[in-house]
CSV table of C-alpha atoms in Angstrom, one decimal:
chain,number,residue,atom,x,y,z
A,1,UNK,CA,0.2,0.3,0.1
A,2,UNK,CA,3.1,2.1,-0.3
A,3,UNK,CA,2.4,3.4,-3.4
A,4,UNK,CA,-0.5,4.8,-2.0
A,5,UNK,CA,1.4,7.9,-0.2
A,6,UNK,CA,3.6,10.3,-1.2
A,7,UNK,CA,5.6,10.6,2.1
A,8,UNK,CA,6.5,8.1,4.6
A,9,UNK,CA,5.2,8.0,7.9
A,10,UNK,CA,8.0,10.3,9.8
A,11,UNK,CA,6.9,12.2,7.1
A,12,UNK,CA,3.3,12.9,7.3
A,13,UNK,CA,3.5,13.4,11.1
A,14,UNK,CA,6.3,15.8,10.7
A,15,UNK,CA,3.9,17.6,8.2
A,16,UNK,CA,1.0,18.1,10.4
A,17,UNK,CA,3.8,19.1,13.6
A,18,UNK,CA,4.8,22.2,11.1
A,19,UNK,CA,1.5,23.5,9.4
A,20,UNK,CA,-0.3,22.7,12.5
A,21,UNK,CA,0.7,26.4,14.4
A,22,UNK,CA,-0.3,27.6,11.8
A,23,UNK,CA,-3.6,27.4,11.7
A,24,UNK,CA,-3.9,29.9,14.7
A,25,UNK,CA,-2.8,31.9,12.1
A,26,UNK,CA,-5.5,35.5,11.2
A,27,UNK,CA,-6.0,34.4,8.6
A,28,UNK,CA,-5.4,31.1,8.5
A,29,UNK,CA,-3.5,30.6,4.8
A,30,UNK,CA,-5.8,29.0,2.6
A,31,UNK,CA,-2.5,26.8,0.9
A,32,UNK,CA,-1.9,25.3,4.8
A,33,UNK,CA,-5.1,25.1,4.6
A,34,UNK,CA,-5.3,22.1,1.7
A,35,UNK,CA,-1.5,20.6,2.7
A,36,UNK,CA,-2.9,19.6,6.2
A,37,UNK,CA,-6.8,18.3,4.7
A,38,UNK,CA,-4.1,16.2,2.1
A,39,UNK,CA,-1.6,15.1,4.9
A,40,UNK,CA,-5.0,14.1,7.3
A,41,UNK,CA,-6.9,12.5,4.5
A,42,UNK,CA,-3.2,9.8,4.3
A,43,UNK,CA,-2.8,9.3,7.2
A,44,UNK,CA,-6.4,8.3,7.7
A,45,UNK,CA,-5.7,5.6,5.1
A,46,UNK,CA,-2.7,4.4,6.4
A,47,UNK,CA,-4.8,4.0,9.3
A,48,UNK,CA,-7.8,2.0,7.9
A,49,UNK,CA,-6.9,0.7,4.2
A,50,UNK,CA,-9.2,1.0,1.4
A,51,UNK,CA,-11.7,-0.7,0.4
A,52,UNK,CA,-9.6,-2.5,-2.0
A,53,UNK,CA,-6.3,-2.9,0.6
A,54,UNK,CA,-6.3,-3.3,4.2
A,55,UNK,CA,-4.8,-1.3,6.4
A,56,UNK,CA,-0.8,-3.1,6.9
A,57,UNK,CA,-0.8,-3.5,11.2
A,58,UNK,CA,3.3,-2.7,10.5
A,59,UNK,CA,2.1,0.5,8.8
A,60,UNK,CA,-0.2,1.4,11.2
A,61,UNK,CA,2.3,0.9,14.3
A,62,UNK,CA,4.7,3.5,12.8
A,63,UNK,CA,2.8,5.8,12.4
A,64,UNK,CA,1.0,5.7,15.8
A,65,UNK,CA,4.6,5.5,16.7
A,66,UNK,CA,5.2,9.1,14.8
A,67,UNK,CA,2.4,10.4,15.9
A,68,UNK,CA,3.2,9.9,20.1
A,69,UNK,CA,7.2,11.5,19.6
A,70,UNK,CA,6.2,14.2,17.3
A,71,UNK,CA,3.3,15.1,20.6
A,72,UNK,CA,1.3,15.0,16.9
A,73,UNK,CA,-2.1,13.9,19.1
A,74,UNK,CA,-1.9,16.4,21.3
A,75,UNK,CA,-1.7,19.4,18.9
A,76,UNK,CA,-4.9,17.3,16.7
A,77,UNK,CA,-7.1,17.7,20.0
A,78,UNK,CA,-5.8,21.8,20.4
A,79,UNK,CA,-6.5,23.2,17.2
A,80,UNK,CA,-9.5,20.6,16.1
A,81,UNK,CA,-11.8,23.4,16.2
A,82,UNK,CA,-9.9,25.4,13.5
A,83,UNK,CA,-9.7,22.7,10.9
A,84,UNK,CA,-12.5,23.3,7.7
A,85,UNK,CA,-14.7,20.0,8.0
A,86,UNK,CA,-14.0,17.8,5.9
A,87,UNK,CA,-10.3,17.7,7.8
A,88,UNK,CA,-12.1,17.5,11.3
A,89,UNK,CA,-13.8,14.7,9.9
A,90,UNK,CA,-10.9,12.7,9.0
A,91,UNK,CA,-9.3,13.7,12.3
A,92,UNK,CA,-11.7,12.2,14.5
A,93,UNK,CA,-11.4,8.8,12.5
A,94,UNK,CA,-8.0,9.2,12.8
A,95,UNK,CA,-8.2,9.8,16.9
A,96,UNK,CA,-11.0,6.6,17.1
A,97,UNK,CA,-9.2,4.5,15.3
A,98,UNK,CA,-5.2,5.2,16.8
A,99,UNK,CA,-7.6,4.9,20.3
A,100,UNK,CA,-8.5,1.0,19.2
A,101,UNK,CA,-5.5,0.3,17.6
A,102,UNK,CA,-3.7,-2.9,19.6
A,103,UNK,CA,-0.5,-4.1,17.8
A,104,UNK,CA,-0.7,-8.2,17.1
A,105,UNK,CA,0.1,-10.6,19.8
A,106,UNK,CA,0.4,-7.0,22.0
A,107,UNK,CA,0.2,-8.4,25.9
A,108,UNK,CA,0.0,-4.2,27.7
A,109,UNK,CA,-3.3,-4.4,28.3
A,110,UNK,CA,-4.4,-0.7,26.4
A,111,UNK,CA,-3.2,0.2,23.8
A,112,UNK,CA,-0.3,1.6,23.3
A,113,UNK,CA,-1.6,4.8,22.3
A,114,UNK,CA,-3.8,5.0,25.4
A,115,UNK,CA,-1.5,4.1,27.3
A,116,UNK,CA,1.0,6.9,26.2
A,117,UNK,CA,-2.6,9.8,26.7
A,118,UNK,CA,-3.1,7.9,30.5
A,119,UNK,CA,0.8,7.6,31.6
A,120,UNK,CA,2.5,10.8,30.2
A,121,UNK,CA,0.3,12.9,28.2
A,122,UNK,CA,-3.5,13.3,29.4
A,123,UNK,CA,-3.2,17.0,28.7
A,124,UNK,CA,-4.5,15.9,25.1
A,125,UNK,CA,-7.9,14.5,27.0
A,126,UNK,CA,-8.1,18.1,28.7
A,127,UNK,CA,-7.7,19.7,25.0
A,128,UNK,CA,-11.1,17.7,23.1
A,129,UNK,CA,-12.8,18.6,26.6
A,130,UNK,CA,-12.1,22.2,25.5
A,131,UNK,CA,-13.1,21.1,22.5
A,132,UNK,CA,-17.1,22.2,23.5
A,133,UNK,CA,-16.0,25.6,23.2
A,134,UNK,CA,-16.1,26.0,19.8
A,135,UNK,CA,-19.7,24.4,18.0
A,136,UNK,CA,-17.4,23.4,14.9
A,137,UNK,CA,-15.3,21.3,17.2
A,138,UNK,CA,-18.0,19.4,19.7
A,139,UNK,CA,-18.8,16.5,18.2
A,140,UNK,CA,-15.8,15.2,16.9
A,141,UNK,CA,-13.6,15.7,20.0
A,142,UNK,CA,-16.7,13.9,21.7
A,143,UNK,CA,-17.1,10.9,19.8
A,144,UNK,CA,-13.0,10.2,20.2
A,145,UNK,CA,-14.0,11.5,24.9
A,146,UNK,CA,-16.5,9.0,24.5
A,147,UNK,CA,-13.9,6.6,23.0
A,148,UNK,CA,-11.5,6.9,25.2
A,149,UNK,CA,-14.4,7.1,28.0
A,150,UNK,CA,-13.9,3.1,27.9
A,151,UNK,CA,-11.0,3.1,30.2
A,152,UNK,CA,-12.0,4.5,34.1
A,153,UNK,CA,-8.4,6.0,33.9
A,154,UNK,CA,-10.3,8.4,31.3
A,155,UNK,CA,-12.5,9.2,33.5
A,156,UNK,CA,-10.1,9.6,36.4
A,157,UNK,CA,-8.0,12.4,34.8
A,158,UNK,CA,-11.4,14.0,33.2
A,159,UNK,CA,-12.9,14.0,36.9
A,160,UNK,CA,-10.2,14.6,39.2
A,161,UNK,CA,-8.3,17.4,37.0
A,162,UNK,CA,-7.8,21.1,38.3
A,163,UNK,CA,-5.3,22.5,36.2
A,164,UNK,CA,-5.9,25.7,34.2
A,165,UNK,CA,-6.3,26.3,30.6
A,166,UNK,CA,-3.0,25.9,29.7
A,167,UNK,CA,-1.2,24.0,32.4
A,168,UNK,CA,0.5,20.4,33.3
A,169,UNK,CA,-2.1,18.2,33.8
A,170,UNK,CA,-1.6,15.9,37.5
A,171,UNK,CA,-0.2,11.9,35.8
A,172,UNK,CA,-2.4,9.0,36.8
A,173,UNK,CA,-0.4,7.9,39.5
A,174,UNK,CA,-0.7,11.6,41.5
A,175,UNK,CA,-3.9,11.9,41.5
A,176,UNK,CA,-5.4,11.5,45.0
A,177,UNK,CA,-8.9,10.1,44.4
A,178,UNK,CA,-9.7,10.8,48.4
A,179,UNK,CA,-8.9,14.5,47.9
A,180,UNK,CA,-11.5,17.4,47.6
A,181,UNK,CA,-12.2,18.8,44.1
A,182,UNK,CA,-12.1,22.2,44.1
A,183,UNK,CA,-14.8,23.0,41.2
A,184,UNK,CA,-12.0,24.2,38.8
A,185,UNK,CA,-11.0,21.8,37.3
A,186,UNK,CA,-11.8,20.5,33.5
A,187,UNK,CA,-15.0,18.4,34.7
A,188,UNK,CA,-16.5,21.4,36.3
A,189,UNK,CA,-17.0,23.2,33.0
A,190,UNK,CA,-19.3,21.0,31.3
A,191,UNK,CA,-22.0,22.2,33.6
A,192,UNK,CA,-21.7,25.3,31.9
A,193,UNK,CA,-21.2,23.6,28.1
A,194,UNK,CA,-24.6,21.7,28.9
A,195,UNK,CA,-26.6,24.5,29.6
A,196,UNK,CA,-25.0,28.0,27.6
A,197,UNK,CA,-23.6,26.0,24.9
A,198,UNK,CA,-24.6,26.0,21.8
A,199,UNK,CA,-27.8,23.1,20.7
A,200,UNK,CA,-25.3,21.2,19.2
A,201,UNK,CA,-23.1,21.5,21.9
A,202,UNK,CA,-25.0,20.8,24.6
A,203,UNK,CA,-26.7,17.7,23.1
A,204,UNK,CA,-22.7,16.2,22.5
A,205,UNK,CA,-21.7,17.6,26.3
A,206,UNK,CA,-24.5,16.2,28.1
A,207,UNK,CA,-24.0,12.6,26.3
A,208,UNK,CA,-20.2,12.9,27.5
A,209,UNK,CA,-21.2,13.7,30.7
A,210,UNK,CA,-24.0,11.2,31.1
A,211,UNK,CA,-20.8,8.5,29.9
A,212,UNK,CA,-18.8,10.0,33.2
A,213,UNK,CA,-21.1,9.5,35.4
A,214,UNK,CA,-23.1,6.3,34.4
A,215,UNK,CA,-19.5,3.6,32.8
A,216,UNK,CA,-17.7,4.3,35.6
A,217,UNK,CA,-19.5,3.1,38.8
A,218,UNK,CA,-17.1,2.4,41.3
A,219,UNK,CA,-15.2,5.2,40.6
A,220,UNK,CA,-18.4,7.9,40.3
A,221,UNK,CA,-19.7,6.6,43.4
A,222,UNK,CA,-16.1,7.5,45.4
A,223,UNK,CA,-16.4,10.6,43.5
A,224,UNK,CA,-19.3,11.7,44.3
A,225,UNK,CA,-19.4,11.1,47.7
A,226,UNK,CA,-16.6,12.9,48.5
A,227,UNK,CA,-17.1,16.2,46.2
A,228,UNK,CA,-21.2,15.6,47.1
A,229,UNK,CA,-21.9,19.6,48.1
A,230,UNK,CA,-19.8,21.0,45.0
A,231,UNK,CA,-21.8,18.3,42.7
A,232,UNK,CA,-25.1,18.8,43.7
A,233,UNK,CA,-25.4,22.3,43.9
A,234,UNK,CA,-24.1,22.8,40.8
A,235,UNK,CA,-26.5,20.2,39.7
A,236,UNK,CA,-29.3,20.9,41.1
A,237,UNK,CA,-28.8,25.1,40.8
A,238,UNK,CA,-28.0,24.9,36.8
A,239,UNK,CA,-29.5,21.7,35.6
A,240,UNK,CA,-31.6,20.7,36.9
A,241,UNK,CA,-33.2,24.1,36.9
A,242,UNK,CA,-32.5,25.0,33.4
A,243,UNK,CA,-34.1,27.0,32.0
A,244,UNK,CA,-33.8,24.6,28.6
A,245,UNK,CA,-36.5,22.4,28.0
A,246,UNK,CA,-33.8,19.6,27.0
A,247,UNK,CA,-31.0,20.3,29.6
A,248,UNK,CA,-33.8,20.3,32.8
A,249,UNK,CA,-35.5,17.5,31.0
A,250,UNK,CA,-32.9,15.2,30.0
A,251,UNK,CA,-30.6,16.5,34.3
A,252,UNK,CA,-33.8,15.6,35.9
A,253,UNK,CA,-33.6,12.1,34.5
A,254,UNK,CA,-29.7,11.4,34.6
A,255,UNK,CA,-30.4,12.9,38.5
A,256,UNK,CA,-33.1,9.3,38.5
A,257,UNK,CA,-30.4,7.2,37.0
A,258,UNK,CA,-27.2,7.8,39.8
A,259,UNK,CA,-29.5,8.2,42.4
A,260,UNK,CA,-31.5,4.9,41.6
A,261,UNK,CA,-27.6,2.4,40.8
A,262,UNK,CA,-27.0,0.5,43.5
A,263,UNK,CA,-23.1,1.7,43.4
A,264,UNK,CA,-24.5,5.0,44.4
A,265,UNK,CA,-26.6,3.9,47.6
A,266,UNK,CA,-23.9,6.2,50.0
A,267,UNK,CA,-24.8,9.2,47.0
A,268,UNK,CA,-28.6,8.7,47.5
A,269,UNK,CA,-29.1,8.2,51.0
A,270,UNK,CA,-27.3,11.6,51.2
A,271,UNK,CA,-29.7,13.1,48.7
A,272,UNK,CA,-33.0,12.3,49.9
A,273,UNK,CA,-31.6,13.4,53.6
A,274,UNK,CA,-32.1,17.3,52.8
A,275,UNK,CA,-34.8,18.8,52.3
A,276,UNK,CA,-34.2,21.2,50.5
A,277,UNK,CA,-33.4,18.0,46.8
A,278,UNK,CA,-37.6,17.6,48.2
A,279,UNK,CA,-39.1,20.8,47.5
A,280,UNK,CA,-37.0,20.9,44.4
A,281,UNK,CA,-38.7,17.8,43.5
A,282,UNK,CA,-42.1,19.0,44.4
A,283,UNK,CA,-41.5,21.8,42.0
A,284,UNK,CA,-41.1,19.5,39.2
A,285,UNK,CA,-43.8,17.6,39.6
A,286,UNK,CA,-46.5,20.7,38.7
A,287,UNK,CA,-43.9,21.9,35.7
A,288,UNK,CA,-46.4,23.4,32.9
A,289,UNK,CA,-44.7,19.9,31.0
A,290,UNK,CA,-45.5,16.7,31.2
A,291,UNK,CA,-42.2,14.7,30.8
A,292,UNK,CA,-40.9,17.4,33.6
A,293,UNK,CA,-43.5,16.3,35.3
A,294,UNK,CA,-43.2,12.1,34.8
A,295,UNK,CA,-38.7,12.8,35.7
A,296,UNK,CA,-38.8,14.4,38.7
A,297,UNK,CA,-41.9,12.2,39.8
A,298,UNK,CA,-38.8,8.8,40.0
A,299,UNK,CA,-36.6,11.4,41.9
A,300,UNK,CA,-40.2,12.3,43.9
A,301,UNK,CA,-40.4,8.7,44.5
A,302,UNK,CA,-37.3,7.8,46.6
A,303,UNK,CA,-37.5,10.2,48.7
A,304,UNK,CA,-41.6,8.8,49.7
A,305,UNK,CA,-40.3,5.4,49.4
A,306,UNK,CA,-37.0,6.0,52.0
A,307,UNK,CA,-38.0,4.4,55.3
A,308,UNK,CA,-35.2,5.7,56.7
A,309,UNK,CA,-36.7,9.7,56.4
A,310,UNK,CA,-35.0,12.9,57.6
A,311,UNK,CA,-37.3,14.8,60.6
A,312,UNK,CA,-36.7,17.9,57.6
A,313,UNK,CA,-38.2,15.8,54.7
A,314,UNK,CA,-41.0,14.0,57.2
A,315,UNK,CA,-41.6,17.8,58.0
A,316,UNK,CA,-41.7,18.9,54.9
A,317,UNK,CA,-44.6,15.7,53.8
A,318,UNK,CA,-46.8,16.2,57.1
A,319,UNK,CA,-47.1,19.8,55.7
A,320,UNK,CA,-47.7,19.3,52.5
A,321,UNK,CA,-50.0,16.3,52.9
A,322,UNK,CA,-53.0,17.4,52.2
A,323,UNK,CA,-51.6,18.6,49.6
A,324,UNK,CA,-50.0,16.2,48.1
A,325,UNK,CA,-53.1,13.0,49.2
A,326,UNK,CA,-55.5,15.6,46.8
A,327,UNK,CA,-53.1,15.9,44.2
A,328,UNK,CA,-51.1,12.6,43.6
A,329,UNK,CA,-54.5,10.9,42.0
A,330,UNK,CA,-54.7,13.2,39.7
A,331,UNK,CA,-51.2,13.4,38.9
A,332,UNK,CA,-50.7,12.0,34.4
A,333,UNK,CA,-53.5,10.7,35.0
A,334,UNK,CA,-54.0,10.2,31.6
A,335,UNK,CA,-50.7,7.8,31.5
A,336,UNK,CA,-53.5,4.6,31.4
A,337,UNK,CA,-51.3,2.5,29.4
A,338,UNK,CA,-48.3,3.4,32.3
A,339,UNK,CA,-49.1,-0.1,35.0
A,340,UNK,CA,-46.2,0.2,36.5
A,341,UNK,CA,-46.0,4.2,37.2
A,342,UNK,CA,-49.9,3.8,38.3
A,343,UNK,CA,-48.8,0.6,41.1
A,344,UNK,CA,-46.1,3.1,42.4
A,345,UNK,CA,-48.2,6.5,42.1
A,346,UNK,CA,-50.3,4.2,44.3
A,347,UNK,CA,-47.6,2.9,46.6
A,348,UNK,CA,-46.4,6.6,46.8
A,349,UNK,CA,-49.8,7.8,48.1
A,350,UNK,CA,-50.4,4.6,50.5
A,351,UNK,CA,-46.9,6.0,52.4
A,352,UNK,CA,-47.5,9.0,52.7
A,353,UNK,CA,-51.1,8.2,54.3
A,354,UNK,CA,-49.6,6.6,56.9
A,355,UNK,CA,-46.8,8.5,58.0
A,356,UNK,CA,-47.4,9.1,61.8
A,357,UNK,CA,-48.9,12.2,62.7
A,358,UNK,CA,-46.2,14.0,63.8
A,359,UNK,CA,-41.5,13.4,62.1
A,360,UNK,CA,-40.5,11.1,63.9
A,361,UNK,CA,-36.4,10.4,64.4
A,362,UNK,CA,-34.3,7.3,64.5
A,363,UNK,CA,-36.3,4.9,61.6
A,364,UNK,CA,-35.7,1.5,60.3
A,365,UNK,CA,-32.9,1.6,57.7
A,366,UNK,CA,-33.3,1.8,54.1
A,367,UNK,CA,-34.1,-2.4,53.3
A,368,UNK,CA,-34.3,-2.1,48.9
A,369,UNK,CA,-33.3,0.8,47.4
């Protein structure tokens, strides 16, 4: 397949490294974009082959080693928003293939490019996250991030980063999992990207945010427990109370999933202990959009079904008992074919009806939730 390419694998990477900084010139010379587009297209062909010819594992490995040597993954990650459309697509394909490729007969746990990023250059992942700052790069960066996030170490890098943009990122062996976060690292920017970004930025950022929180259960459970107040103060105020219908609905649904996941048992018990969280959920039940009401119900039910309610939660439910007993039977009554919802609603009504007239401290521990 070598006859397809004018340059060797090292030359391709060297050319790309030299061209990428020139994208930052204003205005970018058209010739630079055209030359870089050719180089990236050739790199993609080395990695993927053609319809007629399969890629050569030896050539692929040589290209990946050259990319690592030239620090090209970092340069591509920080410059992807400046590339023309087709070049962004090629860069996404290059990243996705490189992150998956393992040499034949390799005994290493991770692909070499991924191991390099995790151990030596975590800035690549942080720069990919910064891709959400730009509409042009949101989707290609998101696709690459979700490919990388199949590995726990990538989620760890994102969650525990506390660097300022452009700073060196902590290496994986230097991360202290029990250390409380400051709220200044890359992960905390997802809240503003989801709530304040253009639609395509918000949608893709939320998909990545959801993958981080749901696909790394042990890591995230510990993280949320340690950073409970910081995380949920932002989650509730920015996402659950977002003015965007899509963001609001998705965030409430994700909140319910997080609380009902058994891996997050301690997080759930802490969340439903707070009276202010219950008030927030009760307000969702009164929203004028039915799907917001529905998703809010699945969070509200965790408070009511909890047999070990805090005094603050009991007091709110008792103060609103009559209103709730009048409200719930008519709540989303048109969902006649949703038997599970109907059964859950009846169960909550019975729980509220049978609550003692005054708050009781030290009820039995939660069992089954």
